[in-house]
């Protein structure tokens, strides 16, 4: 059974930094891609960043240049380094893992970690 456990959320000042971690209970190399999504109150969940098995990354325009996603296969962990935080970054951040087999896609989610940014 796949479990994703996020950590590293908390309170940061605007302009500050936080690093989120997502530890998987299985080898992350078994996933087609992993990523981070976020959901602010009253808003839909949105993509923040993804990283594929080969290492290619994708970012939402709103975080480009400020956030960096990375992975450590040996630790089965994905990270999200968040710099230059702004109040609009405040949300619950969710770790996601995708497993695609032929045309079937399975998504796995963590429980979320709260990020609060004070102005």
Short mmCIF file of C-alpha atoms in Angstrom, two decimals:
data_model
loop_
_atom_site.label_atom_id
_atom_site.label_comp_id
_atom_site.label_asym_id
_atom_site.label_seq_id
_atom_site.Cartn_x
_atom_site.Cartn_y
_atom_site.Cartn_z
CA UNK A 1 0.00 0.00 0.00
CA UNK A 2 1.33 3.40 -0.97
CA UNK A 3 1.64 5.98 1.74
CA UNK A 4 2.91 9.51 1.27
CA UNK A 5 3.78 11.52 4.35
CA UNK A 6 4.43 15.25 4.06
CA UNK A 7 6.37 17.32 6.53
CA UNK A 8 8.03 20.71 6.74
CA UNK A 9 5.04 22.99 6.62
CA UNK A 10 4.56 25.80 9.07
CA UNK A 11 4.67 29.55 9.40
CA UNK A 12 7.07 31.70 7.43
CA UNK A 13 7.40 35.41 6.90
CA UNK A 14 7.01 36.90 3.47
CA UNK A 15 10.36 36.65 1.75
CA UNK A 16 11.29 33.63 3.80
CA UNK A 17 11.79 29.99 2.95
CA UNK A 18 10.42 26.58 3.81
CA UNK A 19 11.30 23.10 2.62
CA UNK A 20 8.62 20.48 2.31
CA UNK A 21 9.39 16.78 2.30
CA UNK A 22 7.31 13.89 1.07
CA UNK A 23 8.38 10.44 2.21
CA UNK A 24 6.96 7.46 0.33
CA UNK A 25 6.43 4.00 1.77
CA UNK A 26 7.55 2.43 -1.50
CA UNK A 27 10.29 3.11 -3.99
CA UNK A 28 9.60 6.41 -5.72
CA UNK A 29 11.28 5.02 -8.80
CA UNK A 30 8.10 3.00 -9.29
CA UNK A 31 6.13 6.16 -9.99
CA UNK A 32 5.91 7.86 -13.37
CA UNK A 33 6.06 11.23 -11.70
CA UNK A 34 5.70 12.90 -8.35
CA UNK A 35 4.58 16.37 -7.55
CA UNK A 36 3.24 18.96 -5.21
CA UNK A 37 -0.19 20.53 -5.35
CA UNK A 38 -1.75 23.13 -3.13
CA UNK A 39 -5.19 24.23 -2.12
CA UNK A 40 -6.04 27.54 -0.53
CA UNK A 41 -9.37 28.12 1.26
CA UNK A 42 -12.18 28.54 -1.24
CA UNK A 43 -9.98 27.65 -4.19
CA UNK A 44 -9.44 24.57 -6.27
CA UNK A 45 -6.40 22.39 -5.82
CA UNK A 46 -3.69 23.51 -8.21
CA UNK A 47 -0.46 22.11 -9.52
CA UNK A 48 2.69 23.57 -8.01
CA UNK A 49 5.48 21.42 -9.42
CA UNK A 50 6.15 17.95 -10.76
CA UNK A 51 9.22 15.85 -11.33
CA UNK A 52 9.29 12.85 -13.62
CA UNK A 53 11.23 9.65 -13.13
CA UNK A 54 13.88 10.90 -15.54
CA UNK A 55 14.24 14.11 -13.59
CA UNK A 56 12.43 16.56 -15.83
CA UNK A 57 10.51 19.18 -13.91
CA UNK A 58 7.49 21.35 -14.46
CA UNK A 59 6.35 24.38 -12.47
CA UNK A 60 3.32 26.57 -12.22
CA UNK A 61 4.06 30.03 -13.57
CA UNK A 62 3.33 31.53 -10.17
CA UNK A 63 6.23 29.70 -8.52
CA UNK A 64 8.83 29.59 -11.29
CA UNK A 65 12.14 30.93 -10.11
CA UNK A 66 11.13 30.69 -6.46
CA UNK A 67 10.35 26.99 -5.86
CA UNK A 68 12.48 23.97 -6.66
CA UNK A 69 11.32 20.37 -6.69
CA UNK A 70 13.84 17.58 -6.26
CA UNK A 71 13.95 13.90 -5.43
CA UNK A 72 16.22 11.54 -3.54
CA UNK A 73 15.55 8.02 -4.77
CA UNK A 74 17.72 6.48 -2.08
CA UNK A 75 15.53 8.05 0.61
CA UNK A 76 12.27 7.65 -1.34
CA UNK A 77 11.65 11.31 -0.70
CA UNK A 78 10.61 14.28 -2.80
CA UNK A 79 11.29 17.83 -1.69
CA UNK A 80 9.89 21.24 -2.45
CA UNK A 81 12.21 24.11 -1.61
CA UNK A 82 10.17 27.28 -1.38
CA UNK A 83 12.01 30.59 -1.40
CA UNK A 84 10.84 34.19 -1.55
CA UNK A 85 7.48 33.19 -0.12
CA UNK A 86 4.55 35.51 -0.62
CA UNK A 87 1.18 35.52 1.19
CA UNK A 88 -0.44 34.01 -1.91
CA UNK A 89 1.63 30.85 -1.34
CA UNK A 90 -0.33 30.08 1.82
CA UNK A 91 -2.26 26.85 1.36
CA UNK A 92 -2.36 23.20 2.27
CA UNK A 93 0.32 21.50 0.21
CA UNK A 94 -0.25 17.94 -0.94
CA UNK A 95 2.24 15.44 -2.22
CA UNK A 96 1.15 13.44 -5.25
CA UNK A 97 2.50 10.33 -6.90
CA UNK A 98 1.38 9.04 -10.28
CA UNK A 99 1.69 5.52 -11.52
CA UNK A 100 0.85 5.03 -15.17
CA UNK A 101 0.59 1.53 -16.60
CA UNK A 102 -0.32 1.54 -20.29
CA UNK A 103 -3.44 3.75 -20.26
CA UNK A 104 -4.29 3.37 -16.61
CA UNK A 105 -3.27 6.10 -14.20
CA UNK A 106 -3.36 5.81 -10.43
CA UNK A 107 -2.86 8.85 -8.24
CA UNK A 108 -1.77 8.70 -4.63
CA UNK A 109 -2.02 11.59 -2.19
CA UNK A 110 -0.55 12.56 1.11
CA UNK A 111 -2.58 14.05 3.93
CA UNK A 112 -1.32 17.57 3.31
CA UNK A 113 0.79 20.02 5.23
CA UNK A 114 -0.21 23.59 6.03
CA UNK A 115 1.92 26.49 4.86
CA UNK A 116 1.17 29.91 6.29
CA UNK A 117 2.90 33.07 5.12
CA UNK A 118 2.72 36.24 7.16
CA UNK A 119 3.04 39.59 5.46
#
